[in-house]
mmCIF file of C-alpha atoms in Angstrom:
data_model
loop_
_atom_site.group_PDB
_atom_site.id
_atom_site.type_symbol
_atom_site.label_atom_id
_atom_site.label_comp_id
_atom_site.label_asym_id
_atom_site.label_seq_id
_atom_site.Cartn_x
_atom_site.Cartn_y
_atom_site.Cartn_z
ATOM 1 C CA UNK F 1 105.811 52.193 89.689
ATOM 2 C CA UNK F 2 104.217 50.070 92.570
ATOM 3 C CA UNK F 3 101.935 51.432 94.889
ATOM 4 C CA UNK F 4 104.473 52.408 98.165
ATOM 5 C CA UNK F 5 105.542 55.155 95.112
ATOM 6 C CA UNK F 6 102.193 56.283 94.050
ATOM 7 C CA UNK F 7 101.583 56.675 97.631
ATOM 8 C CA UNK F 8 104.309 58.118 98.171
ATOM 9 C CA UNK F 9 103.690 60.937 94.978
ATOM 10 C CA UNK F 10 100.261 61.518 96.187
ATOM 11 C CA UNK F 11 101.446 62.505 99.909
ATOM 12 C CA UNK F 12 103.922 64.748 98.771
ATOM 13 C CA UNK F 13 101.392 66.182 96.442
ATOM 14 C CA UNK F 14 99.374 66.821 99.058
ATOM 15 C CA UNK F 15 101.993 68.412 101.358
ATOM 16 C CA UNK F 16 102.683 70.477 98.705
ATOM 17 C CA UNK F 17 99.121 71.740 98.267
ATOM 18 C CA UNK F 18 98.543 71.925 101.939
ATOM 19 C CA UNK F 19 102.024 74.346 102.035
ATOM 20 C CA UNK F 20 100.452 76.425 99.084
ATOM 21 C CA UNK F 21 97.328 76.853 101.108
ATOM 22 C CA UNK F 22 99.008 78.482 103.934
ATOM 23 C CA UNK F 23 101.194 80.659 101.280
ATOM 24 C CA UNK F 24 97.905 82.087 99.959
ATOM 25 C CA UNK F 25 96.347 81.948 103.543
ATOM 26 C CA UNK F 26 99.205 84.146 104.515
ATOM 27 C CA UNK F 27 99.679 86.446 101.492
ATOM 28 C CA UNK F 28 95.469 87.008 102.994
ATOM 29 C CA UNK F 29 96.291 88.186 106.185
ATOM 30 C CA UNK F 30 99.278 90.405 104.542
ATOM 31 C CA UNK F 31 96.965 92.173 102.372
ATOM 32 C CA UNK F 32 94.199 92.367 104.861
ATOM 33 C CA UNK F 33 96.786 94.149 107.451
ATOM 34 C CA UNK F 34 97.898 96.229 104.278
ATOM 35 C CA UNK F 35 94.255 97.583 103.513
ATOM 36 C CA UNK F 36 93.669 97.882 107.474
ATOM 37 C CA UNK F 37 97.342 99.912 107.489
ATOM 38 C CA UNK F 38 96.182 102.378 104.763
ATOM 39 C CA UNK F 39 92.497 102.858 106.532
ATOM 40 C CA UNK F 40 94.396 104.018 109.616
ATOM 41 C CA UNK F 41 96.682 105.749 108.109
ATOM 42 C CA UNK F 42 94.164 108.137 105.968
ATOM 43 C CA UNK F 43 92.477 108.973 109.664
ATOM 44 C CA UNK F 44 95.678 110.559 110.989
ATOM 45 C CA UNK F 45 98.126 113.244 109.729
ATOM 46 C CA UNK F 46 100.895 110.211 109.158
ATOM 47 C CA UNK F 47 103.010 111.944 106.661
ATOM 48 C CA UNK F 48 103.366 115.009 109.503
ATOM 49 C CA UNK F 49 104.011 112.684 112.056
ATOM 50 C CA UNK F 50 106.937 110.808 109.501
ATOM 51 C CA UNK F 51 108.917 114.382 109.078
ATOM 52 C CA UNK F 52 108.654 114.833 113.134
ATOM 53 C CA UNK F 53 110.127 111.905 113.808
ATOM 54 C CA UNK F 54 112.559 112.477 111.107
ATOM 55 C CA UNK F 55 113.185 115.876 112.520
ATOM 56 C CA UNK F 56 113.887 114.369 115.770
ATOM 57 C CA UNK F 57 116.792 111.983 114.722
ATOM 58 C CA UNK F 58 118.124 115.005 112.667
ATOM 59 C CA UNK F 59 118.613 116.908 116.300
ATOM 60 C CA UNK F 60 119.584 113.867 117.999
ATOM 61 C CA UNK F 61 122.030 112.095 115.887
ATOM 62 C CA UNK F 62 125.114 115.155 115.922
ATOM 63 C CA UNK F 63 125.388 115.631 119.777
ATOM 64 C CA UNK F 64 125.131 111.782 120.591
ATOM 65 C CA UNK F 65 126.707 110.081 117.382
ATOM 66 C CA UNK F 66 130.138 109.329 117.221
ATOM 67 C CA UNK F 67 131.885 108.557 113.901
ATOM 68 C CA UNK F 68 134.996 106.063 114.246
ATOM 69 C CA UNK F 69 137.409 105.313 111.425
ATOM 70 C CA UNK F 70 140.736 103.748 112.221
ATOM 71 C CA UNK F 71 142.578 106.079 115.016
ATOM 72 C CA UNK F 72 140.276 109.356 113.565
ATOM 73 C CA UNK F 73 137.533 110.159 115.578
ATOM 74 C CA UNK F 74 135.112 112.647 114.908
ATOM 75 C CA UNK F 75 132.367 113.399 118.016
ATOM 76 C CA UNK F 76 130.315 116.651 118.340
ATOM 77 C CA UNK F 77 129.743 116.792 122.266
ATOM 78 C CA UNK F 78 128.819 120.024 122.737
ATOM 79 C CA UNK F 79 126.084 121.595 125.254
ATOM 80 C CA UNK F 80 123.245 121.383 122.200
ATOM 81 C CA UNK F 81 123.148 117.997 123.228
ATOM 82 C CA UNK F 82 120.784 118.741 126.073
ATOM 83 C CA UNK F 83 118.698 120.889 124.328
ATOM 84 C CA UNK F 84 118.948 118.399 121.377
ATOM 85 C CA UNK F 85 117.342 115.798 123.787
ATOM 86 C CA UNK F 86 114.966 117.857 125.046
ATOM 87 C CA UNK F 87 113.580 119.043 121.672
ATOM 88 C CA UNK F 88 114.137 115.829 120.005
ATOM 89 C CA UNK F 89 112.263 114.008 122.901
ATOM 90 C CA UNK F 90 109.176 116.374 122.312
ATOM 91 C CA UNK F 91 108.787 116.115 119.003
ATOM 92 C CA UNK F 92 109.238 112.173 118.899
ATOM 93 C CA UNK F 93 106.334 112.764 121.603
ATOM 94 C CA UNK F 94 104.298 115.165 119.730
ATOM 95 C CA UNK F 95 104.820 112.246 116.492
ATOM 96 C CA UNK F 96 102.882 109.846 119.131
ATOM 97 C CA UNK F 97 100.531 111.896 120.047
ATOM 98 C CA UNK F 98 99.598 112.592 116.017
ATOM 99 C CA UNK F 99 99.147 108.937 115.246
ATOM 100 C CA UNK F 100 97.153 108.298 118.931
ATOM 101 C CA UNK F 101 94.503 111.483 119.284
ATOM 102 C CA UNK F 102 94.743 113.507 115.655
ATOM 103 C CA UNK F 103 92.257 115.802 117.043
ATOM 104 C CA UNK F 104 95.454 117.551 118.651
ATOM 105 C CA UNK F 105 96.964 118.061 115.432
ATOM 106 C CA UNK F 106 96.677 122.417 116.250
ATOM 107 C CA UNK F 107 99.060 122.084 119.613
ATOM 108 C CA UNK F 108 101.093 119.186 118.582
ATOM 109 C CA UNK F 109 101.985 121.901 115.371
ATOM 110 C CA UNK F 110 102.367 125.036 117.215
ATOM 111 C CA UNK F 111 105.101 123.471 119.559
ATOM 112 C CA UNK F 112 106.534 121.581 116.429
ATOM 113 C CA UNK F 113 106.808 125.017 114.866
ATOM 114 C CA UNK F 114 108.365 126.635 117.929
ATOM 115 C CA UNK F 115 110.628 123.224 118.660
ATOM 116 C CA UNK F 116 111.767 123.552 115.316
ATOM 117 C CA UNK F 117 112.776 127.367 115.629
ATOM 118 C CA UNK F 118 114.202 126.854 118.696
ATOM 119 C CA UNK F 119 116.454 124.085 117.744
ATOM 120 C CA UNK F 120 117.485 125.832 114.964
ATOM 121 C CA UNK F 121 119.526 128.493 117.258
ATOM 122 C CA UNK F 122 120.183 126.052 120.248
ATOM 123 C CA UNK F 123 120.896 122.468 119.302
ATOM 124 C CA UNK F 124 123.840 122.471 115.906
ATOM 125 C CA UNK F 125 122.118 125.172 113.860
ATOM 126 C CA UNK F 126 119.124 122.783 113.969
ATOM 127 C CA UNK F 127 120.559 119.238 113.435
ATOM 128 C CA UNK F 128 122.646 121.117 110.864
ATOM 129 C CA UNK F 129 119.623 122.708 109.276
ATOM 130 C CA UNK F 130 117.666 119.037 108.044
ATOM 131 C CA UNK F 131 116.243 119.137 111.361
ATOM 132 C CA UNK F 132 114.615 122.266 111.120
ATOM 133 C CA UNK F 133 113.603 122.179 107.639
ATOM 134 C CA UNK F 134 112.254 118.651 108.487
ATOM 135 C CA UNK F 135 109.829 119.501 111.767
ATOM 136 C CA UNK F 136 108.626 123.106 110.306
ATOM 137 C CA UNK F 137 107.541 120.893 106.778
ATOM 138 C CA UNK F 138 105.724 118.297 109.199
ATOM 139 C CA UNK F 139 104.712 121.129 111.680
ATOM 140 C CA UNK F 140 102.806 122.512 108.571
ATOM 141 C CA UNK F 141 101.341 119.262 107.474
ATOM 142 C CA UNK F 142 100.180 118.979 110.998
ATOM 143 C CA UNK F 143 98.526 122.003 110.517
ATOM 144 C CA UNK F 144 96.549 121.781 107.468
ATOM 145 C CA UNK F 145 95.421 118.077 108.035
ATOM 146 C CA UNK F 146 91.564 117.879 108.316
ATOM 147 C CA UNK F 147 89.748 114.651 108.409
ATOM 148 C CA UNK F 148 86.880 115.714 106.890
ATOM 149 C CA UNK F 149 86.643 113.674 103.424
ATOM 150 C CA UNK F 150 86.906 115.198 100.528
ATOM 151 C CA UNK F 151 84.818 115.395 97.598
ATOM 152 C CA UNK F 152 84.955 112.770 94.908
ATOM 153 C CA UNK F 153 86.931 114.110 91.548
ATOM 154 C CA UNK F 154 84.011 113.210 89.095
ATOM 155 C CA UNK F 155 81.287 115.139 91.854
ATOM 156 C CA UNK F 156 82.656 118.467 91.125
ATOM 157 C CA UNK F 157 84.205 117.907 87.460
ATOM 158 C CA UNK F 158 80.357 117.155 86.620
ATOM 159 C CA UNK F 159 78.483 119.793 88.943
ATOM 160 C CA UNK F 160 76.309 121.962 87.204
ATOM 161 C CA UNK F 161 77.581 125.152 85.539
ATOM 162 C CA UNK F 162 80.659 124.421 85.711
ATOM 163 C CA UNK F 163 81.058 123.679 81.990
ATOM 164 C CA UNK F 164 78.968 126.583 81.390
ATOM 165 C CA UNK F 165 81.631 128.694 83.027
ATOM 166 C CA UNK F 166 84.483 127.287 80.981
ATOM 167 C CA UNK F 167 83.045 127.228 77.400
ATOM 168 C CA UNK F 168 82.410 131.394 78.646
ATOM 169 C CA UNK F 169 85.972 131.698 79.829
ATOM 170 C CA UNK F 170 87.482 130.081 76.636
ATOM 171 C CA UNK F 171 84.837 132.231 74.501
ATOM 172 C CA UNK F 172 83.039 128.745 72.661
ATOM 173 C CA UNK F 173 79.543 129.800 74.229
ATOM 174 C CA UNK F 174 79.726 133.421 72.926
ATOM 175 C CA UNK F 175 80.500 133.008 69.334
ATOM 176 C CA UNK F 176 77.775 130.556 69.254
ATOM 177 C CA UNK F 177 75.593 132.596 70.980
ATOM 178 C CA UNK F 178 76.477 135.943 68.183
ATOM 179 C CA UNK F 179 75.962 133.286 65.774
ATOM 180 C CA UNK F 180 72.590 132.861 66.633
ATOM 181 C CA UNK F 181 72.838 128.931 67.286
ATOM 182 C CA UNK F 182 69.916 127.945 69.817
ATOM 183 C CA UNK F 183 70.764 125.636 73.122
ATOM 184 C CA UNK F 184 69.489 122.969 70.770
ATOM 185 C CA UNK F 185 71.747 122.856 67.892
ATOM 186 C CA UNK F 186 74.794 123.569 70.227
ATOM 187 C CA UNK F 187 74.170 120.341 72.015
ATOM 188 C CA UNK F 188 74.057 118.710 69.131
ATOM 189 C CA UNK F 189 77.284 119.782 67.638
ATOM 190 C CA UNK F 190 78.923 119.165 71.475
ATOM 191 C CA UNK F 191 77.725 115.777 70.948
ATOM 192 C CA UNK F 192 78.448 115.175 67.323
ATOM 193 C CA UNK F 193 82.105 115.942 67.802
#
Protein backbone atom coordinates (compact mmCIF):
# COMPACT_ATOMS: atom_id res chain seq x y z
CA UNK A 1 0.00 0.00 0.00
CA UNK A 2 1.42 3.60 -0.60
CA UNK A 3 0.73 6.30 1.57
CA UNK A 4 -2.55 8.19 -0.38
CA UNK A 5 -4.11 4.50 1.03
CA UNK A 6 -2.83 4.54 4.49
CA UNK A 7 -4.12 7.96 4.55
CA UNK A 8 -6.85 7.20 3.24
CA UNK A 9 -7.53 3.99 6.02
CA UNK A 10 -6.62 6.23 8.80
CA UNK A 11 -9.35 9.02 7.81
CA UNK A 12 -11.97 6.66 7.49
CA UNK A 13 -10.89 5.19 10.74
CA UNK A 14 -11.27 8.19 12.20
CA UNK A 15 -14.71 9.05 10.75
CA UNK A 16 -15.70 6.00 11.96
CA UNK A 17 -14.63 6.66 15.56
CA UNK A 18 -15.81 10.19 15.45
CA UNK A 19 -19.54 8.56 14.23
CA UNK A 20 -19.23 6.06 17.25
CA UNK A 21 -18.66 8.96 19.55
CA UNK A 22 -21.82 10.63 18.74
CA UNK A 23 -23.68 7.01 18.87
CA UNK A 24 -22.57 6.73 22.52
CA UNK A 25 -22.94 10.60 22.98
CA UNK A 26 -26.49 10.04 21.95
CA UNK A 27 -27.41 6.69 23.54
CA UNK A 28 -26.17 9.48 26.85
CA UNK A 29 -28.67 11.88 26.36
CA UNK A 30 -31.35 8.89 25.72
CA UNK A 31 -30.70 7.42 28.98
CA UNK A 32 -30.30 10.66 30.77
CA UNK A 33 -33.98 11.76 29.40
CA UNK A 34 -35.01 8.07 30.40
CA UNK A 35 -33.85 8.45 34.17
CA UNK A 36 -35.22 12.22 34.08
CA UNK A 37 -38.71 10.53 32.50
CA UNK A 38 -39.01 8.00 35.40
CA UNK A 39 -38.08 10.87 38.20
CA UNK A 40 -41.10 12.78 36.89
CA UNK A 41 -43.08 10.26 36.47
CA UNK A 42 -42.81 8.77 40.26
CA UNK A 43 -43.91 12.61 41.39
CA UNK A 44 -47.30 12.36 39.66
CA UNK A 45 -50.19 9.83 39.65
CA UNK A 46 -49.11 8.86 35.77
CA UNK A 47 -50.64 5.50 35.65
CA UNK A 48 -54.22 7.40 36.74
CA UNK A 49 -53.70 9.92 34.36
CA UNK A 50 -52.87 6.87 31.42
CA UNK A 51 -56.50 5.11 32.16
CA UNK A 52 -58.19 8.83 31.90
CA UNK A 53 -56.96 9.45 28.85
CA UNK A 54 -57.69 5.99 27.82
CA UNK A 55 -61.15 6.43 29.17
CA UNK A 56 -61.54 9.42 27.11
CA UNK A 57 -60.85 7.85 23.61
CA UNK A 58 -63.13 4.93 24.81
CA UNK A 59 -66.17 7.72 24.94
CA UNK A 60 -64.96 9.48 22.02
CA UNK A 61 -64.12 6.99 19.43
CA UNK A 62 -68.10 5.34 18.93
CA UNK A 63 -70.02 8.67 18.31
CA UNK A 64 -67.22 10.22 16.00
CA UNK A 65 -65.57 7.03 14.33
CA UNK A 66 -66.74 5.78 11.26
CA UNK A 67 -65.86 2.25 10.05
CA UNK A 68 -65.70 1.90 6.06
CA UNK A 69 -65.36 -1.41 4.26
CA UNK A 70 -66.20 -1.61 0.60
CA UNK A 71 -69.98 -0.15 0.10
CA UNK A 72 -70.76 -1.25 4.14
CA UNK A 73 -70.67 1.44 6.38
CA UNK A 74 -71.06 1.25 9.89
CA UNK A 75 -71.33 4.94 11.89
CA UNK A 76 -72.87 5.38 15.40
CA UNK A 77 -74.11 9.15 15.22
CA UNK A 78 -76.28 9.32 17.82
CA UNK A 79 -76.96 12.32 20.43
CA UNK A 80 -74.20 10.60 23.04
CA UNK A 81 -71.92 12.20 20.85
CA UNK A 82 -72.28 15.52 22.61
CA UNK A 83 -72.20 14.29 25.85
CA UNK A 84 -69.34 11.96 24.67
CA UNK A 85 -67.38 15.23 23.87
CA UNK A 86 -68.17 16.86 26.73
CA UNK A 87 -67.12 14.06 29.14
CA UNK A 88 -64.34 12.93 27.04
CA UNK A 89 -63.01 16.59 26.84
CA UNK A 90 -62.99 16.74 30.77
CA UNK A 91 -61.38 13.90 31.52
CA UNK A 92 -58.55 14.37 28.78
CA UNK A 93 -58.46 17.79 30.88
CA UNK A 94 -58.56 16.37 34.26
CA UNK A 95 -55.41 13.76 32.66
CA UNK A 96 -53.50 17.32 32.20
CA UNK A 97 -54.18 18.63 35.10
CA UNK A 98 -52.75 15.16 36.97
CA UNK A 99 -49.43 15.29 35.22
CA UNK A 100 -49.23 19.50 35.69
CA UNK A 101 -50.41 20.20 39.62
CA UNK A 102 -50.77 16.42 41.33
CA UNK A 103 -51.74 18.17 44.40
CA UNK A 104 -55.35 18.15 42.72
CA UNK A 105 -55.36 14.57 42.46
CA UNK A 106 -58.86 14.62 45.19
CA UNK A 107 -61.08 16.89 42.55
CA UNK A 108 -59.54 15.74 39.39
CA UNK A 109 -60.93 11.99 40.96
CA UNK A 110 -64.21 12.95 42.24
CA UNK A 111 -65.30 14.39 38.76
CA UNK A 112 -63.46 11.36 37.07
CA UNK A 113 -65.68 9.20 39.24
CA UNK A 114 -68.85 11.13 38.48
CA UNK A 115 -67.69 11.61 34.52
CA UNK A 116 -67.32 8.08 34.45
CA UNK A 117 -70.90 7.30 35.95
CA UNK A 118 -72.37 9.68 33.98
CA UNK A 119 -71.08 8.50 30.73
CA UNK A 120 -71.95 5.26 31.51
CA UNK A 121 -75.91 6.13 31.15
CA UNK A 122 -75.46 9.07 28.61
CA UNK A 123 -72.74 8.61 26.04
CA UNK A 124 -73.05 4.44 24.39
CA UNK A 125 -73.48 2.70 27.74
CA UNK A 126 -70.11 4.32 28.56
CA UNK A 127 -67.94 3.97 25.39
CA UNK A 128 -69.55 0.52 25.40
CA UNK A 129 -68.60 -0.13 28.99
CA UNK A 130 -64.30 0.13 28.47
CA UNK A 131 -64.84 3.66 29.02
CA UNK A 132 -66.30 3.45 32.24
CA UNK A 133 -64.44 0.66 33.59
CA UNK A 134 -61.32 2.57 32.32
CA UNK A 135 -61.90 6.29 34.11
CA UNK A 136 -63.50 4.73 37.50
CA UNK A 137 -59.95 2.31 37.63
CA UNK A 138 -57.88 5.66 36.99
CA UNK A 139 -60.43 7.77 39.06
CA UNK A 140 -59.36 5.36 41.93
CA UNK A 141 -55.69 5.49 41.27
CA UNK A 142 -56.14 9.19 41.35
CA UNK A 143 -57.42 8.79 44.56
CA UNK A 144 -55.10 6.76 46.50
CA UNK A 145 -51.87 8.37 45.00
CA UNK A 146 -49.79 10.07 47.79
CA UNK A 147 -46.39 11.41 47.20
CA UNK A 148 -45.14 10.86 50.33
CA UNK A 149 -42.19 8.16 49.90
CA UNK A 150 -42.44 5.14 51.15
CA UNK A 151 -40.43 3.18 53.41
CA UNK A 152 -37.51 1.16 52.19
CA UNK A 153 -38.35 -2.87 52.10
CA UNK A 154 -35.23 -3.89 54.24
CA UNK A 155 -36.29 -0.74 57.02
CA UNK A 156 -39.30 -2.51 58.14
CA UNK A 157 -38.35 -6.32 57.27
CA UNK A 158 -35.44 -5.55 59.92
CA UNK A 159 -37.33 -3.23 62.56
CA UNK A 160 -37.22 -4.43 65.87
CA UNK A 161 -39.74 -7.01 67.15
CA UNK A 162 -40.85 -7.83 64.30
CA UNK A 163 -39.14 -11.24 64.22
CA UNK A 164 -40.05 -11.56 67.71
CA UNK A 165 -43.67 -11.42 66.66
CA UNK A 166 -43.35 -14.07 63.98
CA UNK A 167 -41.24 -16.81 65.70
CA UNK A 168 -44.56 -16.21 68.51
CA UNK A 169 -47.10 -16.47 65.74
CA UNK A 170 -45.49 -19.64 64.17
CA UNK A 171 -44.97 -21.03 67.91
CA UNK A 172 -40.68 -21.41 67.50
CA UNK A 173 -40.22 -18.91 70.55
CA UNK A 174 -42.63 -20.83 72.86
CA UNK A 175 -41.41 -24.32 72.66
CA UNK A 176 -38.06 -22.95 73.27
CA UNK A 177 -39.11 -20.96 75.89
CA UNK A 178 -41.13 -24.45 77.77
CA UNK A 179 -37.94 -25.97 76.97
CA UNK A 180 -36.15 -23.89 79.15
CA UNK A 181 -33.50 -22.65 76.44
CA UNK A 182 -32.13 -19.10 77.62
CA UNK A 183 -32.00 -15.96 74.95
CA UNK A 184 -28.43 -17.16 74.73
CA UNK A 185 -28.48 -20.58 73.45
CA UNK A 186 -31.48 -19.69 71.11
CA UNK A 187 -29.32 -17.23 69.29
CA UNK A 188 -26.96 -19.53 68.90
CA UNK A 189 -28.93 -22.26 67.35
CA UNK A 190 -30.72 -19.23 65.01
CA UNK A 191 -27.29 -18.66 63.95
CA UNK A 192 -25.89 -22.12 63.69
CA UNK A 193 -28.58 -23.15 61.26
Amino acid sequence: MDRSENAMLRGSAAMVTGSGRAVARGWSAVRSGRRAFKRWRRGRPFPAAVLLVASAIMLLLPPYFTLKYRDLVISINTVGGASALVLGGLLIIGAVVLCVRPKYRVPVGIVAVLASLVALVTANFGGFLLGTIFGLLGSALCLAWTDQPTLPRQATEEAPGKKRRLFRLFGRGRRRQEEGLGHEVATTERESV
